Short mmCIF file of C-alpha atoms and ligand atoms in Angstrom, two decimals:
data_model
loop_
_atom_site.label_atom_id
_atom_site.label_comp_id
_atom_site.label_asym_id
_atom_site.label_seq_id
_atom_site.Cartn_x
_atom_site.Cartn_y
_atom_site.Cartn_z
CA MET A 1448 -108.28 -20.53 82.54
CA GLY A 1449 -110.71 -18.09 81.03
CA LEU A 1450 -113.85 -18.07 78.98
CA ALA A 1451 -113.35 -19.90 75.71
CA GLY A 1452 -114.81 -18.92 72.39
CA VAL A 1453 -117.58 -16.61 73.54
CA ASP A 1454 -115.96 -13.56 71.98
CA ASN A 1455 -115.37 -15.17 68.59
CA ARG A 1456 -116.52 -13.05 65.69
CA ASP A 1457 -118.97 -15.73 64.56
CA VAL A 1458 -120.85 -15.73 67.84
CA LYS A 1459 -124.16 -13.90 67.56
CA LEU A 1460 -125.82 -14.91 70.81
CA ILE A 1461 -124.50 -15.78 74.24
CA MET A 1462 -126.97 -17.27 76.69
CA VAL A 1463 -126.11 -17.04 80.34
CA GLY A 1464 -127.93 -19.45 82.62
CA GLY A 1465 -127.79 -20.93 86.10
CA LYS A 1466 -129.53 -21.16 89.44
CA GLY A 1467 -130.99 -18.06 91.11
CA GLY A 1468 -128.53 -15.61 92.63
CA VAL A 1469 -125.30 -17.25 91.46
CA GLY A 1470 -124.10 -14.31 89.39
CA LYS A 1471 -125.76 -14.68 85.99
CA THR A 1472 -126.45 -10.97 85.53
CA THR A 1473 -122.96 -10.12 86.78
CA CYS A 1474 -121.29 -12.50 84.32
CA ALA A 1475 -123.55 -11.53 81.42
CA SER A 1476 -122.76 -7.86 82.05
CA ALA A 1477 -119.03 -8.50 82.23
CA VAL A 1478 -119.08 -10.50 78.99
CA ALA A 1479 -121.16 -7.84 77.23
CA LEU A 1480 -118.88 -5.02 78.36
CA LYS A 1481 -115.74 -6.91 77.32
CA ILE A 1482 -117.08 -7.51 73.83
CA ALA A 1483 -118.25 -3.90 73.50
CA MET A 1484 -114.78 -2.74 74.53
CA GLU A 1485 -113.41 -4.73 71.62
CA GLY A 1486 -115.35 -2.41 69.35
CA ARG A 1487 -118.44 -4.45 68.63
CA LYS A 1488 -122.03 -3.36 69.04
CA VAL A 1489 -123.57 -5.35 71.87
CA LEU A 1490 -127.06 -5.71 73.29
CA ILE A 1491 -127.44 -7.19 76.74
CA ILE A 1492 -130.96 -8.32 77.38
CA THR A 1493 -132.51 -9.65 80.54
CA SER A 1494 -135.73 -11.58 80.72
CA ASP A 1495 -135.55 -11.80 84.48
CA PRO A 1496 -138.77 -10.47 86.00
CA ALA A 1497 -136.71 -8.44 88.49
CA PRO A 1498 -135.06 -5.74 86.38
CA SER A 1499 -131.48 -6.19 87.47
CA LEU A 1500 -129.48 -4.62 84.65
CA SER A 1501 -130.43 -1.14 85.75
CA ASP A 1502 -128.99 -1.90 89.18
CA ILE A 1503 -125.73 -3.33 88.04
CA PHE A 1504 -125.06 -0.69 85.38
CA GLU A 1505 -126.47 2.02 87.65
CA LYS A 1506 -128.55 3.36 84.81
CA THR A 1507 -132.27 3.26 84.08
CA ILE A 1508 -132.79 0.80 81.25
CA GLY A 1509 -136.34 -0.56 81.05
CA ASP A 1510 -138.13 -2.05 78.09
CA THR A 1511 -136.63 0.01 75.28
CA GLU A 1512 -133.13 -0.55 73.93
CA THR A 1513 -130.95 1.93 75.83
CA LYS A 1514 -127.31 2.87 75.39
CA ILE A 1515 -125.52 2.20 78.65
CA HIS A 1516 -121.93 3.15 77.94
CA ASP A 1517 -120.70 6.61 76.96
CA GLU A 1518 -117.82 5.38 74.90
CA TYR A 1519 -118.66 1.89 73.68
CA GLU A 1520 -121.60 0.54 71.71
CA LEU A 1521 -123.19 -1.24 74.63
CA TYR A 1522 -126.98 -1.31 74.84
CA GLY A 1523 -129.34 -2.80 77.39
CA LEU A 1524 -132.92 -4.04 77.36
CA GLU A 1525 -135.07 -5.34 80.19
CA VAL A 1526 -137.95 -7.17 78.58
CA SER A 1527 -141.09 -7.51 80.60
CA SER A 1528 -143.56 -10.30 80.13
CA ASP A 1529 -146.10 -7.69 79.00
CA ILE A 1530 -143.98 -6.78 76.01
CA VAL A 1531 -143.34 -10.38 75.12
CA LEU A 1532 -147.03 -11.25 75.31
CA LYS A 1533 -147.98 -8.18 73.31
CA ARG A 1534 -145.61 -9.19 70.52
CA TRP A 1535 -146.87 -12.76 70.70
CA LYS A 1536 -150.45 -11.60 70.26
CA GLU A 1537 -149.52 -9.39 67.35
CA ARG A 1538 -147.73 -12.25 65.66
CA PHE A 1539 -150.13 -15.12 66.30
CA GLY A 1540 -153.38 -13.55 67.46
CA PRO A 1541 -155.01 -13.10 64.06
CA GLU A 1542 -154.01 -16.56 62.84
CA ILE A 1543 -155.13 -18.32 65.97
CA TYR A 1544 -158.40 -16.52 65.88
CA GLU A 1545 -158.97 -17.40 62.26
CA VAL A 1546 -158.13 -21.03 62.76
CA VAL A 1547 -160.26 -21.48 65.82
CA SER A 1548 -163.16 -19.35 64.71
CA SER A 1549 -163.38 -21.36 61.52
CA PHE A 1550 -164.85 -24.22 63.47
CA ALA A 1551 -165.93 -22.80 66.81
CA ARG A 1552 -167.88 -19.76 67.83
CA VAL A 1553 -165.35 -17.65 69.74
CA ASP A 1554 -164.67 -14.01 70.48
CA TYR A 1555 -161.32 -12.43 69.81
CA ASP A 1556 -160.86 -12.52 73.60
CA PHE A 1557 -160.04 -16.14 73.04
CA VAL A 1558 -156.58 -15.06 71.89
CA GLU A 1559 -156.03 -13.19 75.14
CA TYR A 1560 -157.03 -16.32 76.94
CA ILE A 1561 -154.55 -18.53 75.07
CA GLY A 1562 -151.89 -15.90 75.70
CA THR A 1563 -152.15 -16.52 79.42
CA ALA A 1564 -151.42 -20.24 79.07
CA PRO A 1565 -148.32 -21.33 80.96
CA GLY A 1566 -145.24 -21.54 78.80
CA ILE A 1567 -146.36 -19.14 76.09
CA GLU A 1568 -144.12 -16.37 77.33
CA GLU A 1569 -141.02 -18.54 77.52
CA GLU A 1570 -141.74 -20.02 74.16
CA TYR A 1571 -142.15 -16.71 72.54
CA MET A 1572 -139.04 -15.31 74.21
CA LEU A 1573 -136.93 -17.50 71.93
CA ASN A 1574 -138.66 -16.06 68.90
CA PHE A 1575 -138.16 -12.57 70.28
CA ILE A 1576 -134.43 -13.18 70.80
CA MET A 1577 -134.04 -14.79 67.40
CA GLU A 1578 -135.60 -11.76 65.74
CA LEU A 1579 -133.26 -9.47 67.65
CA VAL A 1580 -130.23 -11.48 66.58
CA GLU A 1581 -131.34 -11.82 62.97
CA GLY A 1582 -132.50 -8.21 62.82
CA GLY A 1583 -128.82 -7.35 62.55
CA SER A 1584 -128.91 -4.13 64.58
CA TYR A 1585 -126.24 -5.61 66.86
CA ASP A 1586 -123.10 -7.61 66.30
CA ILE A 1587 -123.90 -9.79 69.26
CA VAL A 1588 -126.68 -10.28 71.81
CA VAL A 1589 -125.96 -11.40 75.37
CA TRP A 1590 -129.01 -12.90 77.05
CA ASP A 1591 -129.15 -12.95 80.81
CA THR A 1592 -131.83 -15.57 81.36
CA ALA A 1593 -134.17 -15.94 84.29
CA PRO A 1594 -133.20 -18.44 87.03
CA ALA A 1595 -132.67 -22.05 86.06
CA GLY A 1596 -136.13 -23.55 86.43
CA HIS A 1597 -137.47 -21.04 83.99
CA THR A 1598 -134.62 -21.39 81.56
CA LEU A 1599 -134.86 -25.14 81.55
CA ARG A 1600 -138.51 -25.01 80.81
CA LEU A 1601 -137.80 -22.62 78.01
CA LEU A 1602 -135.05 -24.72 76.53
CA LYS A 1603 -137.05 -27.88 76.67
CA LEU A 1604 -139.79 -26.22 74.74
CA PRO A 1605 -138.30 -25.38 71.38
CA GLU A 1606 -139.14 -28.76 69.92
CA LEU A 1607 -142.65 -28.18 71.11
CA PHE A 1608 -142.70 -24.56 70.11
CA LEU A 1609 -146.18 -23.76 68.95
CA SER A 1610 -146.92 -27.43 68.57
CA HIS A 1611 -149.55 -27.21 71.25
CA LEU A 1612 -151.40 -24.78 69.06
CA GLU A 1613 -151.08 -27.12 66.17
CA ALA A 1614 -152.12 -30.08 68.29
CA ALA A 1615 -155.10 -28.22 69.66
CA THR A 1616 -156.14 -27.24 66.19
CA LYS A 1617 -155.84 -30.76 64.88
CA PHE A 1618 -157.72 -32.08 67.85
CA TYR A 1619 -160.64 -29.77 67.29
CA MET A 1620 -160.61 -30.29 63.59
CA ASN A 1621 -160.58 -34.06 64.02
CA MET A 1622 -163.40 -33.73 66.45
CA TYR A 1623 -165.31 -31.92 63.80
CA GLY A 1624 -164.32 -34.78 61.60
CA TYR A 1625 -163.16 -33.02 58.53
CA ILE A 1626 -159.55 -31.99 58.90
CA GLU A 1627 -158.01 -34.52 56.56
CA LYS A 1628 -160.55 -33.75 53.92
CA VAL A 1629 -160.49 -30.02 54.09
CA LYS A 1630 -157.36 -28.70 55.76
CA ASP A 1631 -155.61 -27.92 52.51
CA THR A 1632 -158.60 -26.41 50.85
CA VAL A 1633 -160.49 -24.52 53.51
CA ARG A 1634 -159.78 -20.88 52.97
CA LEU A 1635 -160.05 -19.07 56.23
CA ARG A 1636 -162.46 -16.28 56.61
CA GLU A 1637 -160.26 -13.23 56.79
CA SER A 1638 -157.10 -14.37 55.07
CA LYS A 1639 -155.90 -15.65 51.79
CA LYS A 1640 -154.25 -18.54 53.58
CA THR A 1641 -155.64 -21.98 54.08
CA LEU A 1642 -155.61 -23.70 57.41
CA LEU A 1643 -152.84 -25.98 56.21
CA GLN A 1644 -150.69 -23.02 55.25
CA ILE A 1645 -151.09 -21.47 58.66
CA ILE A 1646 -150.16 -24.69 60.43
CA ALA A 1647 -147.23 -25.23 58.07
CA GLY A 1648 -146.07 -21.71 58.92
CA TRP A 1649 -146.12 -22.54 62.63
CA GLU A 1650 -144.14 -25.71 62.04
CA ALA A 1651 -141.57 -23.93 59.91
CA LEU A 1652 -141.08 -21.27 62.55
CA SER A 1653 -140.67 -23.92 65.20
CA GLU A 1654 -138.01 -25.69 63.14
CA ARG A 1655 -136.19 -22.46 62.46
CA ILE A 1656 -136.01 -21.67 66.18
CA VAL A 1657 -134.66 -25.11 67.00
CA GLU A 1658 -132.07 -24.81 64.26
CA PHE A 1659 -131.16 -21.34 65.47
CA ILE A 1660 -130.53 -22.28 69.09
CA ARG A 1661 -128.58 -25.40 68.15
CA ASP A 1662 -126.12 -23.64 65.89
CA ARG A 1663 -122.84 -24.21 67.70
CA THR A 1664 -120.97 -21.56 65.79
CA SER A 1665 -123.25 -18.64 66.43
CA VAL A 1666 -124.80 -19.51 69.80
CA LYS A 1667 -122.81 -20.11 73.00
CA TYR A 1668 -124.15 -21.27 76.36
CA LEU A 1669 -122.46 -20.11 79.51
CA ILE A 1670 -123.53 -21.66 82.78
CA VAL A 1671 -122.78 -19.89 86.04
CA THR A 1672 -122.57 -21.88 89.25
CA ILE A 1673 -121.23 -21.68 92.80
CA PRO A 1674 -119.12 -24.32 94.57
CA GLU A 1675 -121.82 -25.61 96.90
CA ALA A 1676 -123.88 -28.80 96.93
CA LEU A 1677 -127.03 -27.28 95.51
CA GLY A 1678 -125.14 -25.22 92.96
CA VAL A 1679 -123.30 -28.22 91.62
CA LYS A 1680 -126.40 -30.40 91.60
CA MET A 1681 -128.42 -27.83 89.67
CA THR A 1682 -125.58 -27.27 87.25
CA ARG A 1683 -125.29 -30.94 86.46
CA ARG A 1684 -129.00 -31.12 85.84
CA VAL A 1685 -129.10 -27.99 83.68
CA ILE A 1686 -126.16 -29.14 81.57
CA ARG A 1687 -127.56 -32.64 81.17
CA GLU A 1688 -130.89 -31.29 80.02
CA LEU A 1689 -129.30 -28.82 77.63
CA GLU A 1690 -127.15 -31.53 76.14
CA GLU A 1691 -130.05 -33.93 75.86
CA ASN A 1692 -131.60 -31.25 73.70
CA SER A 1693 -128.46 -31.01 71.56
CA LEU A 1694 -127.43 -27.67 73.03
CA ALA A 1695 -123.72 -27.66 73.79
CA VAL A 1696 -122.39 -25.97 76.91
CA GLU A 1697 -118.75 -25.01 76.45
CA ASN A 1698 -118.27 -22.67 79.38
CA ILE A 1699 -118.91 -22.89 83.08
CA VAL A 1700 -118.13 -20.06 85.48
CA ILE A 1701 -117.59 -21.04 89.10
CA ASN A 1702 -118.45 -17.91 91.01
CA ASN A 1703 -117.99 -16.70 94.59
CA VAL A 1704 -114.80 -18.70 95.08
CA VAL A 1705 -112.80 -17.72 98.16
CA GLU A 1706 -109.36 -16.76 96.92
CA SER A 1707 -107.29 -16.67 100.09
CA ALA A 1708 -108.33 -17.56 103.61
CA ASP A 1709 -106.86 -15.89 106.64
CA CYS A 1710 -109.34 -16.94 109.28
CA ASP A 1711 -111.03 -20.19 110.31
CA PHE A 1712 -114.30 -19.15 108.75
CA HIS A 1713 -112.76 -18.64 105.35
CA ARG A 1714 -110.44 -21.66 105.65
CA LEU A 1715 -113.49 -23.87 106.22
CA ARG A 1716 -115.35 -22.32 103.36
CA LYS A 1717 -112.39 -22.64 101.05
CA THR A 1718 -112.00 -26.34 101.90
CA MET A 1719 -115.70 -26.90 101.37
CA GLN A 1720 -115.55 -25.11 98.01
CA GLU A 1721 -112.51 -27.05 96.84
CA GLY A 1722 -114.39 -30.33 97.04
CA TYR A 1723 -117.11 -29.02 94.75
CA ILE A 1724 -114.65 -27.37 92.39
CA ASP A 1725 -112.87 -30.74 92.04
CA GLU A 1726 -116.18 -32.42 91.36
CA LEU A 1727 -116.88 -29.94 88.57
CA ILE A 1728 -113.40 -30.34 87.12
CA GLN A 1729 -113.80 -34.13 87.09
CA ALA A 1730 -117.26 -33.99 85.58
CA TYR A 1731 -116.51 -31.42 82.88
CA ARG A 1732 -113.10 -32.14 81.45
CA ASP A 1733 -114.42 -31.22 78.03
CA LYS A 1734 -115.48 -27.71 79.03
CA ALA A 1735 -113.76 -24.45 79.90
CA LEU A 1736 -114.13 -23.85 83.64
CA THR A 1737 -113.46 -20.31 84.79
CA ILE A 1738 -113.18 -19.22 88.38
CA LEU A 1739 -114.54 -15.87 89.49
CA TYR A 1740 -113.34 -15.00 92.97
CA LEU A 1741 -115.66 -13.63 95.57
CA ALA A 1742 -115.01 -9.89 95.75
CA PRO A 1743 -115.20 -8.03 99.05
CA HIS A 1744 -117.83 -5.77 97.49
CA GLU A 1745 -120.86 -6.07 95.21
CA ILE A 1746 -120.15 -5.97 91.53
CA LYS A 1747 -121.82 -2.77 90.44
CA GLY A 1748 -120.86 0.09 88.17
CA MET A 1749 -118.75 0.07 85.00
CA GLU A 1750 -115.36 -0.15 86.74
CA ARG A 1751 -116.21 -3.25 88.74
CA ILE A 1752 -117.95 -4.92 85.83
CA ALA A 1753 -114.79 -4.31 83.78
CA GLN A 1754 -112.73 -5.81 86.57
CA ALA A 1755 -114.93 -8.92 86.61
CA ALA A 1756 -114.51 -9.12 82.82
CA ARG A 1757 -110.73 -9.09 83.16
CA LEU A 1758 -110.95 -11.98 85.62
CA LEU A 1759 -113.34 -13.93 83.40
CA PHE A 1760 -111.29 -13.56 80.24
CA GLY A 1761 -107.99 -14.22 81.98
N1 ATP B 2490 -117.73 -12.67 92.43
C1 ATP B 2490 -118.55 -11.90 93.16
N2 ATP B 2490 -118.08 -11.25 94.22
C2 ATP B 2490 -118.88 -10.47 94.97
N3 ATP B 2490 -120.17 -10.28 94.74
C3 ATP B 2490 -120.73 -10.90 93.68
C4 ATP B 2490 -119.95 -11.75 92.83
N4 ATP B 2490 -120.76 -12.22 91.86
C5 ATP B 2490 -121.97 -11.70 92.09
N5 ATP B 2490 -121.96 -10.91 93.19
C6 ATP B 2490 -123.08 -10.19 93.78
O1 ATP B 2490 -124.08 -11.16 94.08
C7 ATP B 2490 -125.36 -10.64 93.84
C8 ATP B 2490 -126.12 -11.56 92.89
O2 ATP B 2490 -125.50 -11.54 91.62
P1 ATP B 2490 -126.34 -11.53 90.27
O3 ATP B 2490 -127.41 -10.50 90.36
O4 ATP B 2490 -125.39 -11.42 89.14
O5 ATP B 2490 -126.97 -12.97 90.33
P2 ATP B 2490 -128.10 -13.60 89.39
O6 ATP B 2490 -127.72 -15.00 89.15
O7 ATP B 2490 -128.28 -12.74 88.20
O8 ATP B 2490 -129.34 -13.50 90.34
P3 ATP B 2490 -130.90 -13.71 89.92
O9 ATP B 2490 -131.07 -15.17 89.73
O10 ATP B 2490 -131.63 -13.18 91.08
O11 ATP B 2490 -131.10 -12.92 88.67
C9 ATP B 2490 -125.15 -9.25 93.30
O12 ATP B 2490 -125.32 -8.34 94.36
C10 ATP B 2490 -123.72 -9.23 92.82
O13 ATP B 2490 -123.13 -7.96 92.92
MG1 MG B 2491 -130.01 -11.82 87.46
#
C-alpha cells in the first residue's frame, strides 16, 4: 500500500481534506516534503483559520510565501480570510459596483457588504488556488484544506461560483424591467464593458474553475480519515459529495492506526479499528487506501514529517 499517483509529474494540485483533527495538515506536509525531496518546487498552502503549518514545520510562515526547507524548494503559505477577501474585492469590487450602481443608488461600501456574505471566501479560495497553480511559480501546490464541513461547502460551490452575483443582478435588472432589452447595449458608467460582457466574464470564470478542479490528470484529492465511527461516516459523506460533483477521490489515508498492541487498552482499540478499516476496504475497492500508524509522539519537525512521508509512500 502507499499513496497512488499523487507524485506524478502531471499533477499540479493536491487537495487534502477530511474531518477536523484527523491529520490533514500532517499528511499534506508529508506529501509536500516528499515531492520537494524529489527535486520539484512545491508550495504547501493552508486555508485553515488556525495557522498550523508554522507549528508542524516549526517555522514562522504567515501570509507570504515563505521557504521552509534549507535544502529543498519547499515553500509554505498560510492564507488568512483577510487576504482572500482583499483579493476578491480587488478582482470583483469595481465590476460589482458598476453593475449595481447602474440601476440602484449605492455607495462603494456596498462591495464591502457583499464581501461579507457567507460563502464568498470559500468561493474565492478556489480562484486564488487556481491562480497560484496557473501562475507557474511552483511545480505543484499542496492544499491543506479547512475541516470537512468547510471543504464540502467549498466544493459544492464551484458550479454556483459567482452565479449568485449574476442571479442577483438579473433579479434587479428584471425588476427594473429592462434587462433583456438593454443588457447587451448598456455601457456601464466607468468601464468600456457592457453589463452583458461583465456577466459573461463571471460565467466564463466560473466554468474555468469547474473545469480546473475536475481535471483528473492535474488535480488529485486525498482524503484523510481515522478508523472510528464518526471518521468513517464523515469520509463516506465527503467522498460521496465529491463524486456527485464529478471530483474523483483516488486516495484515502487511514490515520492513527494502532500498529501493535501489548496491553488490553491497545488490544481493544486495535480490534475496534479493524472493523472500521475493513468497512473502508469493502467500500473503496477502487481507491488506494494507505495506513498511517499512530506514532508515540506528535508529528512535528522536518525529520518526523519525512518519516511520515516514508510511511505514506511505502
Ligand atoms: N500518525 C500520527 N501519529 C501521531 N500523531 C499524529 C499522527 N497524525 C497526526 N498526529 C498529530 O495529531 C494532531 C492533529 O494532526 P493535524 O494537525 O495534522 O490534523 P488536522 O486534520 O490538520 O487538524 P485540523 O482539522 O485541526 O486542521 C497533531 O498534533 C499531529 O502531530
Ligand atoms: Mg490542519
